[in-house]
Structure formats: C-alpha cells, structure tokens
PDB file of C-alpha atoms in Angstrom:
ATOM      1  CA  MET A 755      -6.656  37.111  33.852  1.00 46.00           C
ATOM      2  CA  PRO A 756      -8.606  39.498  35.745  1.00 46.00           C
ATOM      3  CA  ASN A 757     -10.262  42.318  33.700  1.00 51.00           C
ATOM      4  CA  GLN A 758     -10.419  45.676  33.789  1.00 49.00           C
ATOM      5  CA  TRP A 759     -13.879  45.646  34.603  1.00 51.00           C
ATOM      6  CA  THR A 760     -15.302  43.393  37.435  1.00 50.00           C
ATOM      7  CA  GLY A 761     -11.601  42.099  38.957  1.00 48.00           C
ATOM      8  CA  LYS A 762     -13.061  38.865  38.146  1.00 55.00           C
ATOM      9  CA  GLY A 763     -12.739  36.392  34.912  1.00 48.00           C
ATOM     10  CA  ASN A 764     -16.025  37.477  33.599  1.00 64.00           C
ATOM     11  CA  PRO A 765     -16.212  38.968  30.971  1.00 91.00           C
ATOM     12  CA  TYR A 766     -13.232  38.466  28.646  1.00 96.00           C
ATOM     13  CA  THR A 767     -12.543  39.548  25.378  1.00 96.00           C
ATOM     14  CA  LYS A 768     -12.484  36.596  22.499  1.00 97.00           C
ATOM     15  CA  GLN A 769      -9.018  37.342  22.514  1.00 97.00           C
ATOM     16  CA  GLU A 770      -8.473  36.662  25.842  1.00 96.00           C
ATOM     17  CA  VAL A 771     -10.216  33.823  26.200  1.00 97.00           C
ATOM     18  CA  ARG A 772      -7.939  32.415  23.544  1.00 98.00           C
ATOM     19  CA  ASP A 773      -5.078  33.050  25.112  1.00 98.00           C
ATOM     20  CA  ARG A 774      -6.060  31.515  28.087  1.00 97.00           C
ATOM     21  CA  LEU A 775      -6.934  28.094  25.899  1.00 98.00           C
ATOM     22  CA  LYS A 776      -3.503  28.501  23.768  1.00 98.00           C
ATOM     23  CA  LYS A 777      -2.115  28.712  27.366  1.00 98.00           C
ATOM     24  CA  THR A 778      -3.828  25.466  28.738  1.00 97.00           C
ATOM     25  CA  LEU A 779      -1.817  23.844  25.289  1.00 98.00           C
ATOM     26  CA  ASP A 780       1.737  25.152  25.493  1.00 98.00           C
ATOM     27  CA  GLU A 781       0.932  23.508  28.655  1.00 97.00           C
ATOM     28  CA  GLY A 782       0.859  20.344  27.189  1.00 97.00           C
ATOM     29  CA  LYS A 783      -3.114  19.531  28.961  1.00 97.00           C
ATOM     30  CA  ALA A 784      -6.201  18.963  27.422  1.00 97.00           C
ATOM     31  CA  ILE A 785      -9.273  21.871  27.012  1.00 97.00           C
ATOM     32  CA  ILE A 786     -11.580  21.021  29.275  1.00 96.00           C
ATOM     33  CA  ALA A 787     -14.841  22.952  29.221  1.00 96.00           C
ATOM     34  CA  ALA A 788     -18.315  21.998  31.138  1.00 93.00           C
ATOM     35  CA  GLY A 789     -21.623  22.440  31.019  1.00 92.00           C
ATOM     36  CA  ALA A 790     -23.179  23.675  34.067  1.00 92.00           C
ATOM     37  CA  GLY A 791     -26.867  23.585  34.971  1.00 89.00           C
ATOM     38  CA  THR A 792     -26.735  25.176  39.045  1.00 91.00           C
ATOM     39  CA  GLY A 793     -24.003  27.718  40.709  1.00 92.00           C
ATOM     40  CA  ILE A 794     -22.926  24.781  42.865  1.00 91.00           C
ATOM     41  CA  SER A 795     -22.036  22.803  40.158  1.00 91.00           C
ATOM     42  CA  ALA A 796     -20.435  25.569  38.350  1.00 92.00           C
ATOM     43  CA  LYS A 797     -18.578  26.162  41.950  1.00 93.00           C
ATOM     44  CA  PHE A 798     -16.845  22.996  41.804  1.00 90.00           C
ATOM     45  CA  ILE A 799     -15.775  22.456  38.016  1.00 92.00           C
ATOM     46  CA  GLU A 800     -14.130  25.755  38.512  1.00 94.00           C
ATOM     47  CA  LYS A 801     -12.719  24.296  41.601  1.00 92.00           C
ATOM     48  CA  GLY A 802     -11.105  21.298  39.437  1.00 92.00           C
ATOM     49  CA  GLY A 803      -9.759  23.420  37.289  1.00 93.00           C
ATOM     50  CA  ALA A 804     -12.214  23.855  34.071  1.00 95.00           C
ATOM     51  CA  ASP A 805     -11.199  26.114  31.195  1.00 97.00           C
ATOM     52  CA  LEU A 806     -14.733  26.883  30.316  1.00 97.00           C
ATOM     53  CA  ILE A 807     -17.680  26.997  31.569  1.00 96.00           C
ATOM     54  CA  ILE A 808     -20.521  26.760  29.725  1.00 96.00           C
ATOM     55  CA  ILE A 809     -24.844  27.697  30.537  1.00 96.00           C
ATOM     56  CA  TYR A 810     -27.499  25.852  28.303  1.00 93.00           C
ATOM     57  CA  ASN A 811     -30.778  25.137  28.714  1.00 92.00           C
ATOM     58  CA  SER A 812     -30.777  21.642  28.964  1.00 89.00           C
ATOM     59  CA  GLY A 813     -28.592  21.689  32.302  1.00 85.00           C
ATOM     60  CA  ARG A 814     -31.685  23.177  34.088  1.00 85.00           C
ATOM     61  CA  PHE A 815     -33.829  19.637  32.943  1.00 88.00           C
ATOM     62  CA  ARG A 816     -30.482  17.446  33.321  1.00 86.00           C
ATOM     63  CA  MET A 817     -30.338  18.635  36.721  1.00 82.00           C
ATOM     64  CA  ALA A 818     -33.745  18.281  37.350  1.00 81.00           C
ATOM     65  CA  GLY A 819     -33.462  14.737  36.441  1.00 83.00           C
ATOM     66  CA  HIS A 820     -34.376  14.777  32.507  1.00 86.00           C
ATOM     67  CA  GLY A 821     -32.354  13.556  29.702  1.00 82.00           C
ATOM     68  CA  SER A 822     -30.486  16.506  27.767  1.00 81.00           C
ATOM     69  CA  THR A 823     -32.351  16.268  24.773  1.00 86.00           C
ATOM     70  CA  ALA A 824     -35.331  18.008  26.754  1.00 88.00           C
ATOM     71  CA  GLY A 825     -33.259  20.907  25.951  1.00 88.00           C
ATOM     72  CA  LEU A 826     -34.298  20.642  22.216  1.00 88.00           C
ATOM     73  CA  MET A 827     -37.910  20.376  22.661  1.00 89.00           C
ATOM     74  CA  ALA A 828     -40.544  22.813  23.510  1.00 88.00           C
ATOM     75  CA  TYR A 829     -40.279  23.105  27.270  1.00 92.00           C
ATOM     76  CA  GLY A 830     -39.311  26.208  27.698  1.00 92.00           C
ATOM     77  CA  ASP A 831     -37.763  29.359  26.198  1.00 96.00           C
ATOM     78  CA  ALA A 832     -34.172  28.600  26.133  1.00 96.00           C
ATOM     79  CA  ASN A 833     -32.216  31.774  25.463  1.00 97.00           C
ATOM     80  CA  ALA A 834     -34.607  32.942  28.408  1.00 97.00           C
ATOM     81  CA  VAL A 835     -33.333  29.989  30.502  1.00 96.00           C
ATOM     82  CA  ALA A 836     -29.847  30.449  29.625  1.00 97.00           C
ATOM     83  CA  MET A 837     -29.900  33.927  30.775  1.00 97.00           C
ATOM     84  CA  GLU A 838     -31.721  33.776  33.708  1.00 96.00           C
ATOM     85  CA  ILE A 839     -28.631  30.368  34.891  1.00 96.00           C
ATOM     86  CA  GLY A 840     -26.701  32.657  34.052  1.00 96.00           C
ATOM     87  CA  GLU A 841     -27.544  35.729  36.060  1.00 95.00           C
ATOM     88  CA  PHE A 842     -28.672  34.416  39.393  1.00 95.00           C
ATOM     89  CA  GLU A 843     -27.017  31.002  39.486  1.00 95.00           C
ATOM     90  CA  VAL A 844     -23.655  30.884  37.772  1.00 96.00           C
ATOM     91  CA  LEU A 845     -21.890  34.537  37.209  1.00 96.00           C
ATOM     92  CA  PRO A 846     -22.445  35.387  40.821  1.00 95.00           C
ATOM     93  CA  VAL A 847     -20.412  32.279  41.844  1.00 95.00           C
ATOM     94  CA  VAL A 848     -17.846  32.159  39.195  1.00 96.00           C
ATOM     95  CA  GLU A 849     -14.639  33.186  40.371  1.00 94.00           C
ATOM     96  CA  GLU A 850     -12.491  33.364  37.607  1.00 94.00           C
ATOM     97  CA  ILE A 851     -12.935  30.976  34.435  1.00 96.00           C
ATOM     98  CA  PRO A 852     -14.680  32.817  31.636  1.00 97.00           C
ATOM     99  CA  VAL A 853     -18.527  31.556  31.084  1.00 97.00           C
ATOM    100  CA  ILE A 854     -20.063  30.769  27.704  1.00 98.00           C
ATOM    101  CA  CYS A 855     -23.944  31.323  27.150  1.00 98.00           C
ATOM    102  CA  GLY A 856     -26.196  28.995  25.243  1.00 97.00           C
ATOM    103  CA  VAL A 857     -27.551  30.946  22.681  1.00 98.00           C
ATOM    104  CA  HIS A 858     -30.796  29.151  20.342  1.00 98.00           C
ATOM    105  CA  GLY A 859     -29.836  30.950  17.040  1.00 97.00           C
ATOM    106  CA  SER A 860     -33.044  29.853  15.278  1.00 96.00           C
ATOM    107  CA  ASP A 861     -35.587  31.278  17.835  1.00 96.00           C
ATOM    108  CA  PRO A 862     -37.688  33.283  15.224  1.00 94.00           C
ATOM    109  CA  ARG A 863     -38.814  35.793  17.992  1.00 95.00           C
ATOM    110  CA  ARG A 864     -35.708  37.110  18.984  1.00 96.00           C
ATOM    111  CA  ARG A 865     -33.284  39.959  16.986  1.00 97.00           C
ATOM    112  CA  MET A 866     -30.456  37.919  17.103  1.00 98.00           C
ATOM    113  CA  TRP A 867     -28.158  41.112  17.446  1.00 98.00           C
ATOM    114  CA  HIS A 868     -30.148  42.422  20.515  1.00 98.00           C
ATOM    115  CA  HIS A 869     -30.357  39.151  22.275  1.00 98.00           C
ATOM    116  CA  LEU A 870     -26.220  38.740  22.131  1.00 98.00           C
ATOM    117  CA  LEU A 871     -25.621  42.393  23.612  1.00 98.00           C
ATOM    118  CA  LYS A 872     -27.665  41.362  26.303  1.00 98.00           C
ATOM    119  CA  VAL A 873     -25.161  38.580  26.803  1.00 98.00           C
ATOM    120  CA  LYS A 874     -22.525  40.864  26.268  1.00 97.00           C
ATOM    121  CA  GLU A 875     -24.045  42.577  28.853  1.00 96.00           C
ATOM    122  CA  MET A 876     -24.675  39.957  31.277  1.00 96.00           C
ATOM    123  CA  GLY A 877     -21.150  39.180  31.540  1.00 96.00           C
ATOM    124  CA  PHE A 878     -20.725  36.589  29.340  1.00 97.00           C
ATOM    125  CA  SER A 879     -17.530  35.833  27.719  1.00 97.00           C
ATOM    126  CA  GLY A 880     -18.869  34.131  24.881  1.00 98.00           C
ATOM    127  CA  VAL A 881     -21.271  31.724  23.257  1.00 98.00           C
ATOM    128  CA  ASN A 882     -22.047  28.650  21.816  1.00 98.00           C
ATOM    129  CA  ASN A 883     -24.909  27.396  19.519  1.00 98.00           C
ATOM    130  CA  PHE A 884     -27.273  25.704  21.753  1.00 96.00           C
ATOM    131  CA  PRO A 885     -30.170  24.119  21.628  1.00 95.00           C
ATOM    132  CA  THR A 886     -28.818  23.465  17.880  1.00 95.00           C
ATOM    133  CA  HIS A 887     -30.317  21.574  15.302  1.00 95.00           C
ATOM    134  CA  CYS A 888     -27.003  20.061  13.604  1.00 95.00           C
ATOM    135  CA  ILE A 889     -28.245  17.436  15.796  1.00 92.00           C
ATOM    136  CA  VAL A 890     -31.535  17.067  14.259  1.00 93.00           C
ATOM    137  CA  ASP A 891     -31.730  14.462  11.002  1.00 92.00           C
ATOM    138  CA  GLY A 892     -34.072  13.275   8.697  1.00 94.00           C
ATOM    139  CA  HIS A 893     -37.695  14.732   7.696  1.00 96.00           C
ATOM    140  CA  PHE A 894     -37.799  17.114  10.711  1.00 95.00           C
ATOM    141  CA  ARG A 895     -34.594  18.486   9.465  1.00 95.00           C
ATOM    142  CA  GLN A 896     -35.736  19.588   6.211  1.00 96.00           C
ATOM    143  CA  VAL A 897     -38.179  20.500   7.694  1.00 96.00           C
ATOM    144  CA  LEU A 898     -36.914  23.097   9.896  1.00 95.00           C
ATOM    145  CA  GLU A 899     -34.421  23.839   7.118  1.00 95.00           C
ATOM    146  CA  GLU A 900     -36.715  24.925   4.292  1.00 95.00           C
ATOM    147  CA  THR A 901     -39.088  27.017   7.278  1.00 95.00           C
ATOM    148  CA  GLY A 902     -35.448  29.268   8.034  1.00 94.00           C
ATOM    149  CA  MET A 903     -34.983  27.704  10.714  1.00 94.00           C
ATOM    150  CA  GLY A 904     -32.317  25.649  10.284  1.00 95.00           C
ATOM    151  CA  PHE A 905     -28.593  25.414  11.051  1.00 97.00           C
ATOM    152  CA  ALA A 906     -27.429  28.343   8.804  1.00 97.00           C
ATOM    153  CA  LYS A 907     -29.424  30.516  11.557  1.00 97.00           C
ATOM    154  CA  GLU A 908     -26.718  29.373  14.460  1.00 98.00           C
ATOM    155  CA  VAL A 909     -23.799  29.939  11.497  1.00 98.00           C
ATOM    156  CA  GLU A 910     -26.115  33.663  11.484  1.00 98.00           C
ATOM    157  CA  MET A 911     -25.646  33.997  15.284  1.00 98.00           C
ATOM    158  CA  VAL A 912     -22.124  32.973  15.431  1.00 98.00           C
ATOM    159  CA  ARG A 913     -21.150  36.066  12.920  1.00 98.00           C
ATOM    160  CA  LEU A 914     -22.353  38.502  14.548  1.00 98.00           C
ATOM    161  CA  ALA A 915     -21.246  37.047  17.367  1.00 98.00           C
ATOM    162  CA  THR A 916     -17.510  37.389  16.123  1.00 98.00           C
ATOM    163  CA  MET A 917     -18.497  40.954  15.143  1.00 97.00           C
ATOM    164  CA  MET A 918     -19.349  41.535  18.614  1.00 97.00           C
ATOM    165  CA  ASP A 919     -15.703  40.478  19.724  1.00 97.00           C
ATOM    166  CA  LEU A 920     -17.494  37.469  21.564  1.00 98.00           C
ATOM    167  CA  PHE A 921     -16.137  34.311  21.903  1.00 98.00           C
ATOM    168  CA  SER A 922     -17.523  31.138  20.284  1.00 98.00           C
ATOM    169  CA  ILE A 923     -17.452  27.665  20.740  1.00 98.00           C
ATOM    170  CA  VAL A 924     -19.793  25.681  19.026  1.00 98.00           C
ATOM    171  CA  TYR A 925     -21.263  22.393  18.115  1.00 97.00           C
ATOM    172  CA  VAL A 926     -21.590  20.942  14.596  1.00 97.00           C
ATOM    173  CA  ALA A 927     -22.455  17.157  13.505  1.00 96.00           C
ATOM    174  CA  THR A 928     -20.792  16.792   9.672  1.00 96.00           C
ATOM    175  CA  PRO A 929     -17.319  18.793   8.589  1.00 98.00           C
ATOM    176  CA  GLU A 930     -19.450  20.554   6.445  1.00 98.00           C
ATOM    177  CA  GLU A 931     -21.112  22.283   8.843  1.00 98.00           C
ATOM    178  CA  ALA A 932     -17.198  23.052  10.442  1.00 98.00           C
ATOM    179  CA  ARG A 933     -16.258  24.767   7.389  1.00 98.00           C
ATOM    180  CA  GLN A 934     -19.391  27.111   8.101  1.00 98.00           C
ATOM    181  CA  MET A 935     -18.878  27.872  11.675  1.00 98.00           C
ATOM    182  CA  ALA A 936     -15.190  28.267  10.470  1.00 98.00           C
ATOM    183  CA  GLU A 937     -15.772  30.742   7.533  1.00 98.00           C
ATOM    184  CA  VAL A 938     -18.081  32.970  10.182  1.00 98.00           C
ATOM    185  CA  GLY A 939     -15.260  33.144  12.445  1.00 98.00           C
ATOM    186  CA  ALA A 940     -15.594  30.631  15.257  1.00 98.00           C
ATOM    187  CA  ASP A 941     -12.858  30.292  17.796  1.00 98.00           C
ATOM    188  CA  ALA A 942     -13.892  26.691  18.587  1.00 98.00           C
ATOM    189  CA  ILE A 943     -15.646  23.748  16.829  1.00 98.00           C
ATOM    190  CA  VAL A 944     -16.955  20.629  19.097  1.00 98.00           C
ATOM    191  CA  ALA A 945     -17.484  17.465  17.301  1.00 97.00           C
ATOM    192  CA  HIS A 946     -20.910  16.795  18.363  1.00 95.00           C
ATOM    193  CA  VAL A 947     -21.419  12.689  17.675  1.00 93.00           C
ATOM    194  CA  GLY A 948     -24.494  12.163  19.166  1.00 86.00           C
ATOM    195  CA  THR A 949     -26.193  12.114  22.684  1.00 73.00           C
ATOM    196  CA  THR A 950     -24.189  11.149  25.672  1.00 62.00           C
ATOM    197  CA  VAL A 951     -24.236   7.608  26.717  1.00 58.00           C
ATOM    198  CA  GLY A 952     -24.387   5.991  30.504  1.00 45.00           C
ATOM    199  CA  GLY A 953     -26.003   6.874  33.024  1.00 43.00           C
ATOM    200  CA  SER A 954     -29.593   6.557  34.463  1.00 43.00           C
ATOM    201  CA  ILE A 955     -31.108   8.444  31.549  1.00 41.00           C
ATOM    202  CA  GLY A 956     -28.447   8.843  28.767  1.00 45.00           C
ATOM    203  CA  VAL A 957     -28.910   6.993  25.691  1.00 43.00           C
ATOM    204  CA  THR A 958     -28.092   3.438  24.809  1.00 51.00           C
ATOM    205  CA  GLY A 959     -30.145   1.688  21.507  1.00 50.00           C
ATOM    206  CA  ALA A 960     -29.124   5.127  20.060  1.00 49.00           C
ATOM    207  CA  ALA A 961     -25.865   5.026  20.756  1.00 69.00           C
ATOM    208  CA  VAL A 962     -22.724   4.917  18.025  1.00 81.00           C
ATOM    209  CA  SER A 963     -19.395   3.129  18.421  1.00 90.00           C
ATOM    210  CA  MET A 964     -16.177   4.914  19.658  1.00 93.00           C
ATOM    211  CA  ASP A 965     -14.456   4.235  15.970  1.00 94.00           C
ATOM    212  CA  TYR A 966     -17.088   5.945  14.797  1.00 93.00           C
ATOM    213  CA  ALA A 967     -16.993   8.699  16.798  1.00 94.00           C
ATOM    214  CA  ILE A 968     -13.306   8.910  16.531  1.00 96.00           C
ATOM    215  CA  GLU A 969     -13.897   9.135  12.564  1.00 96.00           C
ATOM    216  CA  ARG A 970     -16.248  11.919  12.839  1.00 96.00           C
ATOM    217  CA  THR A 971     -14.500  13.739  14.634  1.00 97.00           C
ATOM    218  CA  GLN A 972     -11.175  13.520  12.743  1.00 98.00           C
ATOM    219  CA  ALA A 973     -13.383  14.343  10.014  1.00 98.00           C
ATOM    220  CA  ILE A 974     -14.904  17.194  11.549  1.00 98.00           C
ATOM    221  CA  ALA A 975     -11.157  18.701  12.939  1.00 98.00           C
ATOM    222  CA  ASP A 976      -9.683  17.871   8.942  1.00 98.00           C
ATOM    223  CA  ALA A 977     -12.766  20.379   7.532  1.00 98.00           C
ATOM    224  CA  GLY A 978     -12.681  22.912   9.751  1.00 98.00           C
ATOM    225  CA  ARG A 979      -8.758  23.589   9.880  1.00 98.00           C
ATOM    226  CA  GLU A 980      -8.747  23.773   6.006  1.00 98.00           C
ATOM    227  CA  VAL A 981     -10.898  26.566   6.396  1.00 98.00           C
ATOM    228  CA  ASN A 982      -9.046  28.368  10.022  1.00 98.00           C
ATOM    229  CA  PRO A 983      -5.773  25.859  11.418  1.00 97.00           C
ATOM    230  CA  ASP A 984      -6.493  28.354  14.431  1.00 98.00           C
ATOM    231  CA  ILE A 985      -9.549  27.003  15.534  1.00 98.00           C
ATOM    232  CA  PHE A 986      -9.859  25.213  19.063  1.00 98.00           C
ATOM    233  CA  PHE A 987     -11.769  21.731  17.708  1.00 98.00           C
ATOM    234  CA  LEU A 988     -13.308  19.302  20.960  1.00 98.00           C
ATOM    235  CA  ALA A 989     -14.538  16.477  21.216  1.00 97.00           C
ATOM    236  CA  HIS A 990     -18.039  15.524  22.311  1.00 95.00           C
ATOM    237  CA  GLY A 991     -20.650  13.419  23.557  1.00 90.00           C
ATOM    238  CA  GLY A 992     -21.584   9.683  22.250  1.00 89.00           C
ATOM    239  CA  PRO A 993     -19.265   7.012  23.663  1.00 90.00           C
ATOM    240  CA  VAL A 994     -16.734   9.875  24.988  1.00 91.00           C
ATOM    241  CA  ASN A 995     -17.791  10.278  28.504  1.00 86.00           C
ATOM    242  CA  THR A 996     -15.311   9.491  31.147  1.00 88.00           C
ATOM    243  CA  PRO A 997     -11.755  10.731  31.156  1.00 90.00           C
ATOM    244  CA  ASP A 998     -10.654   6.978  30.079  1.00 92.00           C
ATOM    245  CA  ASP A 999     -13.083   7.934  26.979  1.00 93.00           C
ATOM    246  CA  VAL A1000     -11.333  11.741  26.311  1.00 93.00           C
ATOM    247  CA  ARG A1001      -7.995  10.046  26.789  1.00 95.00           C
ATOM    248  CA  GLU A1002      -8.793   7.522  24.216  1.00 96.00           C
ATOM    249  CA  ILE A1003     -10.083   9.722  21.403  1.00 96.00           C
ATOM    250  CA  LEU A1004      -7.393  12.403  21.939  1.00 96.00           C
ATOM    251  CA  SER A1005      -4.485   9.807  21.564  1.00 97.00           C
ATOM    252  CA  ARG A1006      -6.263   8.150  18.121  1.00 97.00           C
ATOM    253  CA  THR A1007      -6.940  12.485  16.961  1.00 97.00           C
ATOM    254  CA  ASP A1008      -5.344  15.637  16.851  1.00 97.00           C
ATOM    255  CA  VAL A1009      -8.322  17.433  18.624  1.00 98.00           C
ATOM    256  CA  HIS A1010      -7.415  19.780  21.834  1.00 98.00           C
ATOM    257  CA  GLY A1011     -10.119  18.341  24.582  1.00 97.00           C
ATOM    258  CA  PHE A1012     -13.387  17.790  25.403  1.00 96.00           C
ATOM    259  CA  VAL A1013     -16.494  19.250  26.173  1.00 95.00           C
ATOM    260  CA  GLY A1014     -18.440  17.272  29.095  1.00 90.00           C
ATOM    261  CA  ALA A1015     -21.822  18.259  30.024  1.00 82.00           C
ATOM    262  CA  SER A1016     -23.836  14.696  31.354  1.00 72.00           C
ATOM    263  CA  SER A1017     -20.352  13.195  31.539  1.00 72.00           C
ATOM    264  CA  LEU A1018     -19.201  15.594  33.799  1.00 76.00           C
ATOM    265  CA  GLU A1019     -21.945  17.623  35.884  1.00 70.00           C
ATOM    266  CA  ARG A1020     -24.707  14.575  35.526  1.00 65.00           C
ATOM    267  CA  MET A1021     -22.264  11.882  36.349  1.00 67.00           C
ATOM    268  CA  GLY A1022     -20.320  13.121  38.935  1.00 70.00           C
ATOM    269  CA  ILE A1023     -23.804  13.630  41.143  1.00 77.00           C
ATOM    270  CA  GLU A1024     -25.417  10.151  39.672  1.00 77.00           C
ATOM    271  CA  GLN A1025     -22.678   8.121  40.824  1.00 76.00           C
ATOM    272  CA  SER A1026     -21.367  10.347  44.523  1.00 83.00           C
ATOM    273  CA  LEU A1027     -25.242  10.953  45.915  1.00 81.00           C
ATOM    274  CA  THR A1028     -26.138   7.263  45.532  1.00 84.00           C
ATOM    275  CA  ASP A1029     -22.486   6.461  47.260  1.00 86.00           C
ATOM    276  CA  LEU A1030     -23.068   8.656  49.994  1.00 81.00           C
ATOM    277  CA  THR A1031     -26.665   7.623  50.884  1.00 87.00           C
ATOM    278  CA  ARG A1032     -25.957   4.978  51.001  1.00 91.00           C
ATOM    279  CA  ASP A1033     -23.169   5.285  52.313  1.00 91.00           C
ATOM    280  CA  PHE A1034     -25.242   7.248  55.596  1.00 88.00           C
ATOM    281  CA  LYS A1035     -27.764   4.207  55.545  1.00 89.00           C
ATOM    282  CA  SER A1036     -25.287   1.751  56.257  1.00 94.00           C
ATOM    283  CA  ILE A1037     -25.191   3.367  59.586  1.00 89.00           C
ATOM    284  CA  ASN A1038     -26.712   1.137  62.383  1.00 92.00           C
ATOM    285  CA  LEU A1039     -27.968   1.981  65.525  1.00 91.00           C
ATOM    286  CA  ARG A1040     -26.998   0.697  68.960  1.00 82.00           C
TER     287      ARG A1040
END
C-alpha cells in the first residue's frame, strides 16, 4: 500500500496500518511485529515478512551485546536514541512496511505533543510506549507513580498519539493497564509477561512459566476487549521466544500475534553468527 507522499510504506495513517493488520488476520495469518536496533536488522526483518517494525532504545543496547533491560536504565536519552535509529538507519532502508517509534512517555523533559509531532514528521507510522514503566514493580514503581513519572504518562502519550492520527501499539503488564490504554484509543495491546528467556543475555532465574504467560496474556486481552473489541492483541516476552512457543500461546489464547525483539533480532544473530563462524573455522589448510 504505497502512500501519496513517498511511494514507500512510510508514513501510513492510523487507519491504513489497521487495515494492513486486518488483512493479515483475514488471510488466516498471525500478526508479527519485530523490534529492530539497526538498519540491517530492519532490512531483513522486512524481507522475512514482518507486519510492523518497532524502533526503541533497547535495540541499540541489545545489538551492542547488552541485555534489553538496559533500555530502562539511565544510560542515555531513550527518545533521542529511538529517533536517531529511525532517521539514520531504519527509515532509509525499509521499503514498504510501517515503522513504529518507541516513545518514553514519562520523560519529564519532553513536551509530549511536540515530540510526537517530530515523530510523525520523521516518517514513523505510529508509536510504542517504550521504555515502559508497566514492567517495573515494587517500591520503585510506587516512587515513579508518586513523583509524576508513572504509567499514566504513557497513557497520556497514547491519547495524544490517537488525536494525531498515529497508530499505537502498547505494552501493558496487567488487565487494568490494558483497560486504560484501550480507553484512550490504543490500536494494539501487547501483553508483556517479562524479559525474554534464552540466549546469551536472556533471563533465567527471573523467568515465568508458559502457563503463567498464557493466563496473564488472556486476562489482558479480555480486559482490553471489554473496552474495545476492535483492538489487536499480541503476546510478548517471558518464555514466548521461539516460533513453537508462539504457536503454543496462540493456540491457547485468542490473541492475534506476537511482538518479538530479542527473540527475533538478537536470537537470530547469536546463533547464525556462531554457526557461520564455526563453519569458517572448520576449514583446514592443505
């Protein structure tokens, strides 16, 4: 669906992105969205047929060999990093599919309406709430909420994005958060059940079970659907890592697809580079 401005897939309107995802479902296929931290990742994720590409700051840390959780830490300006990856690496090489910008909605230094105007002007087709405080819990989460840097700011960011005709695909960790995002017009809700398991820098002791992931994912979808039955619901994180894991969670819930970041970008590179290097090293001199 080339648009009137560029002849490529960016930017798309909110409705155009929704129509593309609906077409995927009408064809009986799962929606697959993928995080990209580099241009080459984005180029070949598109080549593999993903429906959406999402840019967020954790992609830069992930592709530098660090855990994705680094994106939640004070190691850089999350909003600036996402815009930089989009402008100089991903948007110039993606040919057709919509590209979504990760937005740190609770950043107190941003006039969020102004930042979203720049996101739209850059050529992004939508927004994602990352870094997200929905996956922070305990005492620190309470501190964030009480000092004006809580999840409500992410909800407000999505409300503004809806007014600006930007598609929104949002992370939530609880049914109540799903309701809040649905009420402000979120187009797709992603049930975030924890940091991805596996690989060289995935979690181990902090992992949750597949049964827990399935139960939580369905509860989140049910809550969002009560507010708006036209939302797209996707799974993400925890033990949902491989294509077989995704097949299992889709068979045991009524969500529409999967968002993969570490499970697509990092895992693909880790194993393929290891195997390819070993293959080269197996060459013997005559």
